[in-house]
Short mmCIF file of C-alpha atoms and ligand atoms in Angstrom, two decimals:
data_model
loop_
_atom_site.label_atom_id
_atom_site.label_comp_id
_atom_site.label_asym_id
_atom_site.label_seq_id
_atom_site.Cartn_x
_atom_site.Cartn_y
_atom_site.Cartn_z
CA MET G 1 29.62 -43.68 277.88
CA LEU G 2 30.55 -40.01 279.60
CA ARG G 3 32.62 -41.53 282.74
CA SER G 4 34.77 -43.85 280.38
CA PHE G 5 35.81 -40.78 277.45
CA PHE G 6 37.08 -38.85 280.46
CA VAL G 7 38.61 -41.90 281.61
CA SER G 8 40.13 -42.35 278.72
CA LEU G 9 41.38 -38.70 277.89
CA SER G 10 43.25 -39.29 281.64
CA ARG G 11 45.86 -40.67 279.86
CA VAL G 12 46.38 -39.28 276.61
CA SER G 13 49.38 -37.25 276.71
CA TRP G 14 48.50 -34.74 273.86
CA ALA G 15 45.39 -34.36 276.17
CA GLN G 16 47.14 -33.28 278.93
CA ARG G 17 49.56 -30.57 277.30
CA THR G 18 46.68 -29.16 275.47
CA ILE G 19 44.62 -28.94 278.28
CA THR G 20 46.80 -28.00 280.72
CA SER G 21 48.12 -25.27 278.87
CA TRP G 22 44.49 -23.53 278.69
CA GLY G 23 44.17 -21.29 281.17
CA VAL G 24 40.44 -21.93 281.29
CA ALA G 25 40.93 -25.66 282.11
CA ARG G 26 43.31 -24.26 285.08
CA ARG G 27 40.96 -21.81 286.51
CA ALA G 28 37.97 -24.61 285.98
CA SER G 29 39.11 -27.14 287.39
CA ALA G 30 40.19 -25.06 290.39
CA ARG G 31 36.64 -25.82 291.69
CA PHE G 32 37.84 -28.98 292.55
CA VAL G 33 41.76 -28.49 293.01
CA ALA G 34 42.65 -26.17 295.95
CA GLY G 35 46.06 -25.17 294.47
CA GLU G 36 48.72 -26.03 293.30
CA THR G 37 51.04 -25.60 296.05
CA VAL G 38 51.17 -26.55 299.57
CA ALA G 39 50.82 -23.42 301.18
CA ASP G 40 47.31 -23.83 299.23
CA ALA G 41 46.72 -27.00 300.10
CA ILE G 42 47.49 -26.42 303.80
CA GLN G 43 45.50 -22.70 303.47
CA ALA G 44 42.29 -24.94 302.24
CA VAL G 45 42.86 -27.44 304.75
CA ARG G 46 42.49 -24.12 307.60
CA ALA G 47 39.45 -22.92 305.93
CA LEU G 48 37.79 -26.91 306.22
CA ASN G 49 38.39 -27.10 309.33
CA SER G 50 37.29 -23.31 310.52
CA GLN G 51 34.41 -25.09 309.67
CA GLY G 52 34.53 -28.43 311.56
CA VAL G 53 35.67 -30.65 308.98
CA ARG G 54 38.53 -32.94 308.31
CA ALA G 55 40.39 -33.09 305.50
CA SER G 56 42.93 -35.65 303.33
CA LEU G 57 45.97 -34.13 301.91
CA ASP G 58 46.72 -35.96 297.92
CA HIS G 59 49.67 -33.82 295.94
CA LEU G 60 48.35 -35.29 292.78
CA GLY G 61 50.05 -37.96 290.77
CA GLU G 62 50.33 -41.39 289.57
CA ASN G 63 51.65 -43.93 287.36
CA THR G 64 55.16 -43.05 287.82
CA LEU G 65 57.03 -43.85 285.01
CA ASN G 66 60.62 -44.07 286.62
CA PRO G 67 62.71 -44.06 290.08
CA ALA G 68 63.55 -40.84 290.34
CA ASP G 69 60.35 -39.78 290.04
CA ALA G 70 58.98 -42.11 292.18
CA GLN G 71 61.56 -40.73 294.70
CA ALA G 72 60.09 -37.08 293.77
CA ALA G 73 56.94 -37.82 294.39
CA THR G 74 58.13 -39.95 298.39
CA ALA G 75 59.37 -36.84 299.05
CA GLU G 76 56.89 -34.32 298.59
CA ILE G 77 54.73 -36.89 300.32
CA LEU G 78 57.40 -36.92 303.52
CA ALA G 79 57.04 -32.72 303.60
CA VAL G 80 53.70 -32.22 303.09
CA LEU G 81 53.62 -34.88 306.10
CA ASP G 82 55.82 -32.06 307.94
CA GLU G 83 53.17 -29.17 307.13
CA ILE G 84 50.60 -31.17 308.26
CA GLU G 85 52.75 -31.37 311.32
CA ASN G 86 53.65 -27.19 311.55
CA ALA G 87 50.10 -26.23 310.78
CA GLY G 88 48.89 -28.33 313.83
CA VAL G 89 45.46 -28.34 311.29
CA GLN G 90 43.29 -31.94 311.07
CA SER G 91 44.30 -33.28 308.06
CA ASN G 92 46.02 -36.42 306.94
CA VAL G 93 46.88 -38.04 303.77
CA SER G 94 46.15 -39.93 301.25
CA LEU G 95 48.23 -41.71 298.55
CA LYS G 96 48.54 -43.96 295.87
CA LEU G 97 51.09 -46.24 295.19
CA SER G 98 51.05 -45.60 291.69
CA GLN G 99 52.28 -41.97 292.48
CA ILE G 100 55.29 -43.45 294.44
CA GLY G 101 56.77 -46.57 292.13
CA LEU G 102 54.01 -49.57 292.22
CA ASN G 103 54.45 -49.97 288.29
CA LEU G 104 57.77 -50.19 288.65
CA GLY G 105 58.38 -52.76 290.94
CA GLU G 106 56.92 -54.18 294.03
CA GLU G 107 59.84 -53.41 296.04
CA THR G 108 60.73 -49.84 295.34
CA CYS G 109 56.95 -48.52 296.15
CA HIS G 110 57.12 -50.73 299.41
CA ALA G 111 60.55 -48.75 300.51
CA ASN G 112 58.96 -46.01 299.50
CA LEU G 113 55.58 -46.54 301.23
CA LEU G 114 58.13 -47.56 304.41
CA GLN G 115 59.15 -43.86 304.75
CA ILE G 116 56.34 -42.59 304.79
CA LEU G 117 54.25 -43.78 307.28
CA GLU G 118 57.45 -44.76 309.16
CA LYS G 119 57.33 -40.72 309.65
CA ALA G 120 53.68 -40.16 309.37
CA ARG G 121 53.45 -42.94 312.87
CA SER G 122 56.86 -40.75 314.46
CA LEU G 123 54.00 -37.06 313.83
CA GLY G 124 50.99 -39.50 314.38
CA ILE G 125 49.42 -39.13 311.05
CA PHE G 126 48.20 -41.93 309.55
CA ILE G 127 48.18 -42.21 305.62
CA ARG G 128 45.37 -43.65 302.92
CA VAL G 129 46.16 -45.64 300.14
CA ASP G 130 44.53 -44.48 297.08
CA MET G 131 42.53 -47.51 295.14
CA GLU G 132 43.40 -47.05 291.39
CA GLU G 133 42.35 -49.18 287.83
CA SER G 134 41.66 -53.24 289.09
CA THR G 135 44.02 -53.94 287.33
CA MET G 136 46.61 -52.80 290.12
CA THR G 137 43.31 -53.36 292.92
CA ALA G 138 45.49 -57.24 294.41
CA LYS G 139 48.71 -55.40 294.25
CA THR G 140 47.39 -52.16 296.36
CA ILE G 141 45.90 -54.09 299.01
CA GLY G 142 48.25 -56.65 298.96
CA MET G 143 50.72 -53.81 299.88
CA VAL G 144 48.82 -52.77 302.71
CA PHE G 145 48.60 -56.01 303.62
CA ARG G 146 52.21 -56.56 304.11
CA MET G 147 52.73 -53.03 305.80
CA ALA G 148 49.39 -53.37 308.48
CA GLN G 149 50.66 -57.15 308.91
CA ASN G 150 54.59 -55.47 309.83
CA GLY G 151 52.10 -53.60 312.41
CA PHE G 152 52.09 -49.91 311.18
CA SER G 153 48.55 -48.92 312.22
CA ASN G 154 48.41 -45.90 310.87
CA VAL G 155 47.68 -47.12 306.97
CA GLY G 156 44.48 -48.22 305.08
CA ILE G 157 43.05 -48.84 302.53
CA VAL G 158 40.22 -47.69 299.62
CA ILE G 159 37.28 -49.73 298.89
CA GLN G 160 35.89 -49.87 295.48
CA ALA G 161 32.18 -51.23 295.73
CA TYR G 162 31.53 -51.01 291.87
CA LEU G 163 34.19 -54.58 291.90
CA ARG G 164 32.62 -57.91 291.99
CA ARG G 165 35.51 -58.88 294.58
CA SER G 166 34.54 -55.66 296.79
CA GLU G 167 32.87 -57.73 299.35
CA ARG G 168 35.32 -61.05 300.02
CA ASP G 169 37.96 -57.69 299.84
CA ILE G 170 36.13 -56.30 303.34
CA GLN G 171 35.87 -59.54 304.92
CA GLU G 172 40.01 -60.00 304.62
CA LEU G 173 40.19 -56.47 305.56
CA LEU G 174 38.22 -56.63 308.64
CA SER G 175 40.59 -59.46 309.88
CA LEU G 176 42.97 -57.84 310.04
CA PRO G 177 41.80 -55.42 310.52
CA VAL G 178 43.31 -51.87 308.17
CA ARG G 179 40.99 -49.09 307.71
CA VAL G 180 39.03 -48.90 304.60
CA ARG G 181 37.00 -46.29 302.57
CA LEU G 182 34.52 -46.63 300.73
CA CYS G 183 33.49 -45.64 297.42
CA LYS G 184 31.77 -46.46 293.82
CA GLY G 185 34.97 -46.07 291.60
CA ALA G 186 35.81 -43.44 289.54
CA TYR G 187 37.46 -45.85 286.84
CA GLN G 188 36.50 -47.83 283.87
CA GLU G 189 35.88 -51.40 284.29
CA PRO G 190 35.08 -55.04 282.02
CA PRO G 191 31.33 -56.05 282.98
CA GLU G 192 33.49 -58.71 285.12
CA VAL G 193 35.13 -56.97 287.41
CA ALA G 194 32.69 -54.66 287.66
CA PHE G 195 28.79 -54.73 288.24
CA PRO G 196 28.41 -52.26 284.96
CA SER G 197 25.05 -50.38 286.18
CA LYS G 198 24.59 -47.40 288.87
CA SER G 199 21.78 -49.65 290.51
CA GLU G 200 23.73 -52.54 291.72
CA VAL G 201 26.99 -49.64 292.14
CA ASP G 202 24.86 -48.63 294.39
CA ALA G 203 22.72 -51.64 295.73
CA ASN G 204 26.17 -53.14 296.57
CA TYR G 205 27.40 -50.25 298.16
CA ASP G 206 24.89 -50.20 300.91
CA LYS G 207 25.56 -53.66 301.71
CA LEU G 208 29.68 -53.03 301.47
CA ALA G 209 28.79 -50.55 304.38
CA ARG G 210 26.48 -52.31 306.47
CA LEU G 211 28.82 -55.30 306.35
CA LEU G 212 32.08 -53.01 307.18
CA ILE G 213 30.15 -50.73 310.01
CA VAL G 214 28.92 -53.94 311.30
CA GLY G 215 32.24 -55.73 311.69
CA ALA G 216 33.62 -52.79 312.63
CA SER G 217 30.73 -52.66 315.76
CA ALA G 218 31.75 -56.19 315.76
CA GLN G 219 35.03 -55.83 316.97
CA HIS G 220 34.88 -52.79 318.64
CA THR G 221 37.33 -50.34 316.70
CA PRO G 222 38.62 -47.61 317.90
CA PRO G 223 36.67 -44.09 316.64
CA ALA G 224 37.36 -41.55 314.87
CA SER G 225 40.56 -39.79 316.99
CA ASP G 226 40.40 -35.69 318.82
CA ASP G 227 42.91 -34.41 316.95
CA GLY G 228 41.33 -35.29 313.42
CA ARG G 229 44.08 -37.44 311.85
CA THR G 230 42.79 -40.55 312.31
CA PRO G 231 39.77 -41.65 310.63
CA PRO G 232 37.84 -44.78 312.51
CA PHE G 233 37.65 -48.27 310.52
CA PRO G 234 35.08 -47.64 308.22
CA ALA G 235 34.46 -44.42 305.62
CA ILE G 236 32.16 -43.84 303.72
CA ALA G 237 33.14 -42.23 300.66
CA THR G 238 30.17 -40.11 298.94
CA HIS G 239 28.39 -37.60 297.87
CA ASP G 240 25.35 -39.93 296.62
CA PRO G 241 21.83 -39.05 299.78
CA ARG G 242 20.94 -42.03 299.47
CA ARG G 243 23.82 -44.76 300.38
CA ILE G 244 24.50 -41.24 303.54
CA GLN G 245 20.56 -42.45 304.49
CA PHE G 246 21.41 -45.87 304.68
CA ALA G 247 24.16 -46.14 306.34
CA LEU G 248 22.82 -43.18 308.97
CA GLN G 249 20.75 -45.65 309.36
CA THR G 250 22.74 -48.62 310.36
CA ILE G 251 25.10 -46.65 312.46
CA GLU G 252 21.82 -45.28 314.11
CA GLU G 253 19.93 -49.47 314.26
CA LEU G 254 22.92 -50.48 316.41
CA LYS G 255 22.84 -47.17 318.64
CA LEU G 256 27.27 -46.46 317.54
CA PRO G 257 29.08 -43.68 318.68
CA LYS G 258 29.04 -40.72 316.37
CA ASN G 259 32.53 -41.19 315.69
CA ALA G 260 32.55 -44.55 314.98
CA VAL G 261 32.11 -44.14 311.42
CA GLU G 262 33.29 -41.10 309.65
CA PHE G 263 31.56 -39.25 305.91
CA GLN G 264 33.84 -38.34 303.16
CA MET G 265 33.44 -36.38 300.45
CA LEU G 266 36.00 -34.66 297.14
CA TYR G 267 36.78 -30.67 297.68
CA GLY G 268 34.66 -28.73 295.98
CA ILE G 269 31.12 -30.72 296.30
CA ARG G 270 28.55 -30.62 298.26
CA ARG G 271 29.25 -28.79 300.57
CA ASP G 272 25.85 -28.37 301.93
CA LEU G 273 26.12 -31.75 302.40
CA GLN G 274 29.16 -31.78 304.62
CA GLN G 275 27.78 -28.83 306.67
CA LYS G 276 24.76 -31.00 307.49
CA LEU G 277 26.79 -34.27 308.50
CA VAL G 278 28.73 -32.23 311.46
CA GLY G 279 25.53 -30.29 312.57
CA LEU G 280 24.44 -34.27 312.80
CA GLY G 281 27.43 -34.62 314.92
CA PHE G 282 29.36 -36.84 312.40
CA PRO G 283 33.02 -36.51 311.53
CA VAL G 284 33.58 -35.63 308.55
CA ARG G 285 36.50 -35.34 306.12
CA VAL G 286 36.94 -33.50 302.55
CA TYR G 287 39.65 -35.12 300.53
CA VAL G 288 42.03 -31.81 299.13
CA PRO G 289 44.20 -32.52 295.85
CA TYR G 290 46.63 -30.31 294.92
CA GLY G 291 49.86 -30.18 293.31
CA THR G 292 50.34 -29.41 289.00
CA HIS G 293 49.44 -33.13 288.20
CA TRP G 294 45.68 -32.00 288.26
CA PHE G 295 45.23 -33.83 284.87
CA PRO G 296 43.45 -36.90 285.53
CA TYR G 297 41.83 -35.77 288.38
CA PHE G 298 40.14 -33.05 287.18
CA MET G 299 38.78 -35.17 283.50
CA ARG G 300 37.72 -38.41 286.48
CA ARG G 301 36.02 -35.16 287.92
CA LEU G 302 34.36 -33.85 284.61
CA GLY G 303 33.73 -37.66 284.22
CA GLU G 304 31.00 -38.07 286.84
CA ARG G 305 28.06 -35.75 286.28
CA PRO G 306 27.52 -34.00 282.40
CA ALA G 307 26.63 -30.49 284.40
CA ASN G 308 30.23 -30.03 285.13
CA ILE G 309 30.58 -29.90 281.45
CA TRP G 310 28.63 -27.27 280.81
CA PHE G 311 29.76 -26.33 284.13
CA PHE G 312 33.61 -26.00 282.02
CA ALA G 313 32.07 -24.84 279.39
CA SER G 314 30.37 -21.89 281.01
CA ASN G 315 33.85 -20.55 282.42
CA TYR G 316 34.78 -21.07 278.58
CA PHE G 317 32.63 -19.08 277.41
CA ARG G 318 32.81 -16.44 279.85
CA ASN G 319 36.59 -16.18 278.79
P1 FDA W 1 27.34 -40.13 292.27
O1 FDA W 1 28.22 -40.35 291.05
O2 FDA W 1 26.05 -41.39 291.93
O3 FDA W 1 26.80 -39.51 292.95
C1 FDA W 1 26.08 -38.73 293.83
C2 FDA W 1 26.14 -36.71 293.33
O4 FDA W 1 26.95 -36.34 294.29
C3 FDA W 1 25.47 -36.33 291.72
O5 FDA W 1 24.06 -36.72 292.20
C4 FDA W 1 26.23 -34.33 292.93
O6 FDA W 1 25.17 -34.01 292.89
C5 FDA W 1 27.41 -35.42 293.27
N1 FDA W 1 28.75 -35.17 292.08
C6 FDA W 1 28.68 -36.22 293.18
N2 FDA W 1 30.41 -36.85 291.56
C7 FDA W 1 30.41 -34.99 291.61
C8 FDA W 1 31.57 -34.81 291.11
N3 FDA W 1 32.00 -34.53 289.81
N4 FDA W 1 30.73 -33.16 290.76
C9 FDA W 1 29.95 -32.34 291.36
N5 FDA W 1 28.84 -33.27 292.35
C10 FDA W 1 29.36 -34.78 292.06
N6 FDA W 1 37.60 -43.60 293.47
C11 FDA W 1 38.88 -43.80 293.77
O7 FDA W 1 39.00 -45.45 292.47
N7 FDA W 1 39.63 -44.59 294.30
C12 FDA W 1 39.32 -43.61 295.26
O8 FDA W 1 40.74 -43.96 296.11
C13 FDA W 1 38.68 -42.51 295.58
N8 FDA W 1 38.71 -42.50 296.66
C14 FDA W 1 37.43 -41.11 296.81
C15 FDA W 1 37.47 -40.13 298.31
C16 FDA W 1 36.56 -39.81 298.48
C17 FDA W 1 36.80 -38.54 300.01
C18 FDA W 1 35.62 -40.57 297.66
C19 FDA W 1 34.12 -38.95 298.26
C20 FDA W 1 36.17 -39.97 296.54
C21 FDA W 1 36.29 -40.97 296.23
N9 FDA W 1 36.73 -41.49 294.49
C22 FDA W 1 37.34 -42.54 294.89
C23 FDA W 1 35.36 -41.72 294.05
C24 FDA W 1 34.44 -42.14 294.40
O9 FDA W 1 35.02 -43.57 293.39
C25 FDA W 1 33.11 -41.72 293.13
O10 FDA W 1 33.98 -41.36 291.55
C26 FDA W 1 32.88 -40.46 293.21
O11 FDA W 1 33.31 -40.05 295.10
C27 FDA W 1 31.35 -40.73 292.39
O12 FDA W 1 30.51 -40.81 293.43
P2 FDA W 1 30.01 -40.62 294.69
O13 FDA W 1 29.87 -41.59 295.33
O14 FDA W 1 29.69 -39.38 295.03
O15 FDA W 1 28.43 -40.78 293.70
#
């Protein structure tokens, strides 16, 4: 209910105009968003790196409506790659295909992604393609497959455990193989395509995490890179301690080295758990979003947890 309300609100333009004009909303979003400029984001990455945590920078943006905006989003991502290189930080980049033109046509998106992957490859930086609504899943996987088959090993994808199709997708991705970040899924989906209950999503998460870790280990896929820019094939992206515990047990059972799997979390969430995993010697990466288009991302974070509404409200009443 809560999620469906906030995911729907994230697409309403008057709500976006109204809420983003509130200073209190901007201040509350700062818990989840590293700032509006790339300089803010690099500062956040440096702070994470100093605590042993790697990063994935995301210049916020999605559902771009015209080719000029898709081009501008691409230019911004190309500039971020230079910033990572110049700053020498342990970070890679996450992006959304709808941000660089997937809704405007496959070839527009392909041309933009190609520029990004070529530049990232020349700098030794990995690019993670986020997963959006289920109407885009097949197109997103298709685009990443196309790039991987054309020789780009610096591109990976996200798979959502709430989707019924995900087991098949992981098997296919392992066959190339393409690096996978496994998350639960943040959008509102109908029961035909996604498991409706939390317990089913959690059970599927464990099943897919195991499939991914066992599959990657059987293929002797490379571990996380020492420069902090390239993740290993399986990335366990969740703040759920039970899911993390299950993955840790699987790693132990298979006697894998610690850098064979990476744990990933979102900026501003469960810093205690991030530090605990760093302390245990595992690679940990935090997704660091920044930019002015923070509204849909912020709405999805609010919808994930009722306590976040109180956090927002308390900011409101404090002002
Ligand atoms: P769950 O929702 O069960 O939460 C477990 C615990 O985590 C909660 O009890 C709470 O302590 C904490 N928590 C979770 N969300 C919180 C919040 N918003 N605020 C405060 N605490 C919170 N989704 C997607 O559809 N496509 C994608 O590409 C990505 N990419 C991505 C990258 C990374 C690195 C992460 C960690 C997550 C994503 N996601 C995503 C989001 C993901 O699908 C999911 O919505 C959130 O991670 C919340 O689910 P949890 O796995 O944390 O579990």
